[in-house]
Amino acid sequence: FLFITTGEENLLAILKRRWWKYMILGIIDIEANYLVVKAYQYTTLTSVQLLDCFVIPVVILLSWFFLLVRYKAVHFIGIVVCILGMGCMAGADVLVGRQQGAGENKLIGDLLVLGGATLYGISNVCEEYIVRNLSRVEFLGMIGLFGSFFSGIQLAIMEHKELLKVPWDWQIGLLYVGFSACMFGLYSFMPVVIKKTSATAVNLSLLTADLYSLFCGLFLFHYKFSGLYLLSFFTILVGLVLYSSTSTYVAQDPRVYKQFRNPSGPVVDLPATGQLEPSVTYTSLGQETEEEPHVRVA
């Protein structure tokens, strides 16, 4: 009760200032998950795995333009190696005939995956911004609040007929509980990892998720095995090591990002005459930096 009614960063104050931003972000995150899951009805598993990698260039571009993240050559090499690893896994799927999910309209499924990957990228970059500049607790609370509300509405409108067809028993219920627990863990730990690394690094790491699902499927569903799966796994790991071997950098223009500086620091007045070039500094994401003075442009 005190959390709701007192303090500068209480729930009501956050909702009053940023409710519409979190509402939009919650809808984006919901639709990202919905589009990718829906795509399995129309296209193949291999297509979903390959096209879902589209989230990586989306995150890179958004991080570059909105978070001002700057990459080195080794980062791009690591990213390319990771994507090559995913290509090996897709090739292995074709060779062993693991084409589950082939539906009636592959084009629609592929477009759904691309749309979902784009929304995933937007959601992840927004998440990185929030956990670095605001609060991890605030992000999880607001996403949980608006996500639950709008996903319930969408379920009631679009999927209520499919929900009635589910043959409910304790096994189905246990599977839903297990899936919910996994998603709870994913959404709880991802902000922590994103704050310590970046949205790009997290999405590169998630490429290994398909390999882990394959290894489980070998025992549960008796999938056929190919040596290319191991090659894919180690290729992705090599790409992750290359990407993580050096820090990315952030270009900061004080005239654009002055609102995020220390407001209690000294104010520096810049001359009003003449054309000013943006002052850009580079700081490693992996190191703590000193507080910079608050800058006011005359």
Tab-separated table of C-alpha atoms in Angstrom:
chain	number	residue	atom	x	y	z
A	1	PHE	CA	0.000	0.000	0.000
A	2	LEU	CA	2.832	2.412	0.844
A	3	PHE	CA	4.508	1.540	-2.454
A	4	ILE	CA	1.370	2.595	-4.280
A	5	THR	CA	0.687	5.845	-2.448
A	6	THR	CA	4.015	7.327	-1.271
A	7	GLY	CA	7.400	8.306	-2.695
A	8	GLU	CA	8.487	10.016	-5.889
A	9	GLU	CA	8.784	6.724	-7.776
A	10	ASN	CA	5.649	5.027	-6.503
A	11	LEU	CA	3.319	3.138	-8.815
A	12	LEU	CA	0.830	5.976	-9.293
A	13	ALA	CA	3.580	8.499	-10.066
A	14	ILE	CA	5.134	6.180	-12.665
A	15	LEU	CA	1.765	5.535	-14.275
A	16	LYS	CA	0.990	9.253	-14.350
A	17	ARG	CA	4.234	10.145	-16.148
A	18	ARG	CA	4.872	7.147	-18.417
A	19	TRP	CA	1.719	5.024	-18.631
A	20	TRP	CA	1.252	5.462	-22.389
A	21	LYS	CA	4.872	4.527	-23.114
A	22	TYR	CA	4.601	1.292	-21.161
A	23	MET	CA	1.220	0.577	-22.747
A	24	ILE	CA	2.769	0.768	-26.232
A	25	LEU	CA	5.780	-1.297	-25.147
A	26	GLY	CA	3.527	-3.928	-23.584
A	27	ILE	CA	1.500	-4.248	-26.797
A	28	ILE	CA	4.706	-4.518	-28.872
A	29	ASP	CA	6.026	-7.300	-26.647
A	30	ILE	CA	2.717	-9.193	-26.737
A	31	GLU	CA	2.461	-9.049	-30.522
A	32	ALA	CA	6.098	-10.110	-30.954
A	33	ASN	CA	5.406	-13.344	-29.076
A	34	TYR	CA	2.016	-13.834	-30.730
A	35	LEU	CA	3.279	-13.425	-34.313
A	36	VAL	CA	6.181	-15.852	-33.912
A	37	VAL	CA	4.033	-18.517	-32.225
A	38	LYS	CA	1.290	-18.050	-34.843
A	39	ALA	CA	3.844	-18.509	-37.636
A	40	TYR	CA	4.338	-22.182	-36.682
A	41	GLN	CA	0.836	-22.862	-38.091
A	42	TYR	CA	1.860	-21.694	-41.546
A	43	THR	CA	5.555	-22.303	-42.152
A	44	THR	CA	8.319	-24.760	-41.320
A	45	LEU	CA	10.426	-24.909	-38.190
A	46	THR	CA	13.536	-24.253	-40.279
A	47	SER	CA	12.065	-21.055	-41.704
A	48	VAL	CA	11.115	-19.845	-38.241
A	49	GLN	CA	14.637	-20.483	-36.950
A	50	LEU	CA	16.321	-18.704	-39.847
A	51	LEU	CA	13.983	-15.726	-40.182
A	52	ASP	CA	13.900	-15.197	-36.417
A	53	CYS	CA	17.571	-14.161	-36.748
A	54	PHE	CA	16.234	-10.963	-38.347
A	55	VAL	CA	15.935	-9.655	-34.769
A	56	ILE	CA	19.743	-9.257	-34.672
A	57	PRO	CA	20.101	-6.612	-37.436
A	58	VAL	CA	17.010	-4.866	-36.048
A	59	VAL	CA	18.590	-4.620	-32.581
A	60	ILE	CA	21.927	-3.483	-34.052
A	61	LEU	CA	20.341	-0.697	-36.101
A	62	LEU	CA	18.104	0.524	-33.294
A	63	SER	CA	20.993	0.419	-30.816
A	64	TRP	CA	23.169	2.380	-33.236
A	65	PHE	CA	20.669	5.169	-33.889
A	66	PHE	CA	18.777	5.424	-30.590
A	67	LEU	CA	21.180	4.128	-27.934
A	68	LEU	CA	24.230	5.443	-29.836
A	69	VAL	CA	26.059	2.125	-29.442
A	70	ARG	CA	29.192	1.873	-31.581
A	71	TYR	CA	30.610	-1.484	-32.676
A	72	LYS	CA	34.081	-2.577	-33.721
A	73	ALA	CA	35.000	-4.911	-36.564
A	74	VAL	CA	35.334	-7.865	-34.182
A	75	HIS	CA	31.705	-7.417	-33.115
A	76	PHE	CA	30.445	-7.698	-36.685
A	77	ILE	CA	32.679	-10.729	-37.268
A	78	GLY	CA	31.213	-12.400	-34.174
A	79	ILE	CA	27.669	-11.624	-35.328
A	80	VAL	CA	28.327	-13.111	-38.793
A	81	VAL	CA	29.827	-16.260	-37.227
A	82	CYS	CA	26.744	-16.688	-35.001
A	83	ILE	CA	24.414	-16.382	-37.996
A	84	LEU	CA	26.519	-18.909	-39.905
A	85	GLY	CA	26.025	-21.255	-36.968
A	86	MET	CA	22.274	-20.867	-37.302
A	87	GLY	CA	22.615	-21.615	-41.012
A	88	CYS	CA	24.379	-24.887	-40.156
A	89	MET	CA	21.509	-25.865	-37.890
A	90	ALA	CA	18.922	-25.056	-40.554
A	91	GLY	CA	20.894	-27.137	-43.035
A	92	ALA	CA	20.940	-30.030	-40.586
A	93	ASP	CA	17.155	-29.758	-40.225
A	94	VAL	CA	16.787	-30.118	-43.991
A	95	LEU	CA	19.167	-33.087	-44.176
A	96	VAL	CA	17.422	-35.062	-41.426
A	97	GLY	CA	13.946	-34.061	-42.634
A	98	ARG	CA	12.937	-32.246	-39.450
A	99	GLN	CA	10.333	-30.017	-41.081
A	100	GLN	CA	7.628	-29.809	-38.428
A	101	GLY	CA	5.193	-26.969	-38.724
A	102	ALA	CA	4.783	-26.925	-42.523
A	103	GLY	CA	1.419	-25.331	-43.073
A	104	GLU	CA	-0.868	-24.250	-45.838
A	105	ASN	CA	0.688	-20.868	-46.607
A	106	LYS	CA	4.434	-20.601	-46.079
A	107	LEU	CA	4.601	-16.959	-47.224
A	108	ILE	CA	2.191	-15.834	-44.511
A	109	GLY	CA	4.209	-17.734	-41.905
A	110	ASP	CA	7.477	-16.189	-43.065
A	111	LEU	CA	5.991	-12.687	-42.947
A	112	LEU	CA	4.668	-13.338	-39.438
A	113	VAL	CA	8.156	-14.368	-38.283
A	114	LEU	CA	9.726	-11.246	-39.794
A	115	GLY	CA	7.090	-9.060	-38.142
A	116	GLY	CA	7.571	-10.779	-34.800
A	117	ALA	CA	11.375	-10.507	-35.022
A	118	THR	CA	11.106	-6.784	-35.765
A	119	LEU	CA	8.861	-6.231	-32.742
A	120	TYR	CA	11.205	-8.337	-30.587
A	121	GLY	CA	14.070	-6.065	-31.606
A	122	ILE	CA	12.117	-2.919	-30.700
A	123	SER	CA	11.089	-4.429	-27.352
A	124	ASN	CA	14.639	-5.505	-26.475
A	125	VAL	CA	16.181	-2.116	-27.278
A	126	CYS	CA	13.509	-0.327	-25.240
A	127	GLU	CA	14.168	-2.766	-22.408
A	128	GLU	CA	17.898	-2.001	-22.507
A	129	TYR	CA	17.212	1.731	-22.339
A	130	ILE	CA	14.830	1.355	-19.386
A	131	VAL	CA	16.992	-0.957	-17.262
A	132	ARG	CA	20.051	1.253	-17.807
A	133	ASN	CA	18.411	4.629	-17.221
A	134	LEU	CA	15.380	3.900	-15.037
A	135	SER	CA	14.792	0.660	-13.117
A	136	ARG	CA	14.625	-3.069	-13.747
A	137	VAL	CA	11.810	-3.347	-11.201
A	138	GLU	CA	9.863	-0.596	-12.951
A	139	PHE	CA	10.258	-2.334	-16.317
A	140	LEU	CA	9.095	-5.725	-15.048
A	141	GLY	CA	6.207	-4.227	-13.106
A	142	MET	CA	4.875	-2.120	-15.977
A	143	ILE	CA	5.351	-4.832	-18.613
A	144	GLY	CA	3.597	-7.319	-16.343
A	145	LEU	CA	0.735	-4.910	-15.676
A	146	PHE	CA	0.012	-3.835	-19.243
A	147	GLY	CA	1.064	-7.138	-20.801
A	148	SER	CA	-1.375	-9.150	-18.690
A	149	PHE	CA	-4.198	-6.735	-19.394
A	150	PHE	CA	-3.843	-6.570	-23.176
A	151	SER	CA	-2.908	-10.220	-23.666
A	152	GLY	CA	-6.098	-11.184	-21.798
A	153	ILE	CA	-8.151	-8.963	-24.086
A	154	GLN	CA	-6.489	-10.364	-27.206
A	155	LEU	CA	-6.999	-13.929	-25.997
A	156	ALA	CA	-10.690	-13.313	-25.381
A	157	ILE	CA	-11.218	-11.729	-28.793
A	158	MET	CA	-9.008	-13.774	-31.142
A	159	GLU	CA	-8.343	-17.147	-29.527
A	160	HIS	CA	-11.407	-17.920	-27.380
A	161	LYS	CA	-12.682	-20.564	-29.830
A	162	GLU	CA	-9.299	-22.326	-29.914
A	163	LEU	CA	-9.155	-22.189	-26.128
A	164	LEU	CA	-12.497	-23.999	-25.867
A	165	LYS	CA	-11.160	-26.818	-28.071
A	166	VAL	CA	-8.294	-27.645	-25.690
A	167	PRO	CA	-8.851	-31.110	-24.121
A	168	TRP	CA	-8.099	-30.004	-20.577
A	169	ASP	CA	-6.601	-32.561	-18.207
A	170	TRP	CA	-3.835	-32.536	-15.600
A	171	GLN	CA	-1.124	-33.199	-18.195
A	172	ILE	CA	-2.165	-30.260	-20.375
A	173	GLY	CA	-2.423	-28.087	-17.285
A	174	LEU	CA	1.049	-29.136	-16.153
A	175	LEU	CA	2.483	-28.246	-19.553
A	176	TYR	CA	0.926	-24.784	-19.358
A	177	VAL	CA	2.305	-24.307	-15.845
A	178	GLY	CA	5.766	-25.405	-17.002
A	179	PHE	CA	5.667	-23.053	-19.992
A	180	SER	CA	4.539	-20.173	-17.762
A	181	ALA	CA	7.366	-20.885	-15.317
A	182	CYS	CA	9.923	-20.851	-18.132
A	183	MET	CA	8.621	-17.548	-19.483
A	184	PHE	CA	8.598	-16.088	-15.962
A	185	GLY	CA	12.248	-17.041	-15.554
A	186	LEU	CA	13.151	-15.659	-18.993
A	187	TYR	CA	11.491	-12.285	-18.397
A	188	SER	CA	12.893	-12.059	-14.841
A	189	PHE	CA	16.524	-12.752	-15.726
A	190	MET	CA	16.715	-11.068	-19.141
A	191	PRO	CA	16.729	-7.481	-17.756
A	192	VAL	CA	19.615	-8.440	-15.453
A	193	VAL	CA	21.637	-9.859	-18.350
A	194	ILE	CA	20.777	-6.961	-20.672
A	195	LYS	CA	21.948	-4.440	-18.072
A	196	LYS	CA	25.280	-6.264	-17.668
A	197	THR	CA	25.771	-6.863	-21.413
A	198	SER	CA	23.437	-5.505	-24.111
A	199	ALA	CA	20.333	-6.369	-26.115
A	200	THR	CA	22.533	-7.472	-29.027
A	201	ALA	CA	24.576	-9.858	-26.868
A	202	VAL	CA	21.416	-11.348	-25.349
A	203	ASN	CA	19.865	-12.047	-28.753
A	204	LEU	CA	23.075	-13.653	-29.987
A	205	SER	CA	23.088	-15.860	-26.897
A	206	LEU	CA	19.461	-16.841	-27.500
A	207	LEU	CA	20.477	-18.412	-30.805
A	208	THR	CA	21.633	-21.411	-28.770
A	209	ALA	CA	18.062	-21.922	-27.487
A	210	ASP	CA	17.119	-23.855	-30.627
A	211	LEU	CA	20.049	-26.180	-30.015
A	212	TYR	CA	18.944	-26.871	-26.443
A	213	SER	CA	15.408	-27.618	-27.657
A	214	LEU	CA	16.887	-30.007	-30.205
A	215	PHE	CA	18.902	-31.851	-27.559
A	216	CYS	CA	15.742	-32.249	-25.461
A	217	GLY	CA	13.869	-33.447	-28.552
A	218	LEU	CA	16.440	-36.165	-29.169
A	219	PHE	CA	15.320	-37.833	-25.926
A	220	LEU	CA	11.656	-36.813	-25.796
A	221	PHE	CA	10.617	-37.020	-29.457
A	222	HIS	CA	13.425	-39.167	-30.911
A	223	TYR	CA	14.621	-36.570	-33.405
A	224	LYS	CA	17.240	-37.699	-35.883
A	225	PHE	CA	20.740	-36.486	-35.065
A	226	SER	CA	23.268	-34.882	-37.394
A	227	GLY	CA	26.856	-33.838	-36.738
A	228	LEU	CA	25.970	-30.434	-38.183
A	229	TYR	CA	24.026	-29.702	-34.984
A	230	LEU	CA	27.199	-29.906	-32.914
A	231	LEU	CA	29.059	-27.859	-35.532
A	232	SER	CA	26.274	-25.255	-35.335
A	233	PHE	CA	26.413	-25.150	-31.549
A	234	PHE	CA	30.174	-24.614	-31.375
A	235	THR	CA	30.090	-22.104	-34.240
A	236	ILE	CA	27.572	-19.979	-32.330
A	237	LEU	CA	29.715	-20.245	-29.190
A	238	VAL	CA	32.773	-19.073	-31.141
A	239	GLY	CA	30.772	-16.126	-32.460
A	240	LEU	CA	29.651	-15.222	-28.920
A	241	VAL	CA	33.243	-15.354	-27.676
A	242	LEU	CA	34.369	-13.088	-30.515
A	243	TYR	CA	31.558	-10.618	-29.875
A	244	SER	CA	32.234	-10.549	-26.116
A	245	SER	CA	36.012	-10.275	-26.473
A	246	THR	CA	35.880	-6.468	-26.551
A	247	SER	CA	33.485	-3.816	-25.268
A	248	THR	CA	31.129	-1.785	-27.382
A	249	TYR	CA	31.111	1.989	-27.018
A	250	VAL	CA	28.509	4.692	-26.649
A	251	ALA	CA	28.732	8.036	-28.443
A	252	GLN	CA	27.220	10.723	-26.234
A	253	ASP	CA	26.209	14.137	-27.527
A	254	PRO	CA	25.780	16.349	-24.431
A	255	ARG	CA	23.313	18.635	-26.195
A	256	VAL	CA	21.025	15.693	-26.920
A	257	TYR	CA	21.483	13.623	-23.779
A	258	LYS	CA	21.943	16.383	-21.200
A	259	GLN	CA	18.682	15.360	-19.493
A	260	PHE	CA	20.310	12.113	-18.377
A	261	ARG	CA	23.324	13.790	-16.784
A	262	ASN	CA	23.753	14.579	-13.100
A	263	PRO	CA	21.336	17.471	-12.466
A	264	SER	CA	23.206	18.525	-9.322
A	265	GLY	CA	26.531	19.004	-11.116
A	266	PRO	CA	27.923	22.309	-12.366
A	267	VAL	CA	26.220	23.910	-15.340
A	268	VAL	CA	28.396	24.660	-18.348
A	269	ASP	CA	27.219	27.358	-20.738
A	270	LEU	CA	28.234	26.911	-24.329
A	271	PRO	CA	28.652	29.930	-26.624
A	272	ALA	CA	25.549	30.862	-28.580
A	273	THR	CA	27.369	32.133	-31.650
A	274	GLY	CA	28.650	30.013	-34.462
A	275	GLN	CA	27.724	26.546	-35.637
A	276	LEU	CA	28.491	24.002	-32.946
A	277	GLU	CA	29.644	20.513	-33.823
A	278	PRO	CA	28.246	17.779	-31.563
A	279	SER	CA	30.691	16.889	-28.813
A	280	VAL	CA	31.018	13.108	-28.887
A	281	THR	CA	32.778	11.004	-26.290
A	282	TYR	CA	33.225	7.253	-26.220
A	283	THR	CA	32.930	5.230	-23.058
A	284	SER	CA	33.132	1.482	-22.675
A	285	LEU	CA	29.917	-0.227	-21.619
A	286	GLY	CA	31.951	-2.578	-19.486
A	287	GLN	CA	33.473	0.148	-17.313
A	288	GLU	CA	32.060	2.600	-14.816
A	289	THR	CA	32.439	6.210	-15.949
A	290	GLU	CA	32.610	9.383	-13.920
A	291	GLU	CA	29.648	11.704	-13.698
A	292	GLU	CA	29.782	14.326	-16.422
A	293	PRO	CA	28.669	17.907	-15.845
A	294	HIS	CA	25.186	18.936	-16.801
A	295	VAL	CA	25.376	20.920	-20.048
A	296	ARG	CA	23.059	23.734	-21.034
A	297	VAL	CA	23.109	25.008	-24.593
A	298	ALA	CA	22.542	28.735	-24.850
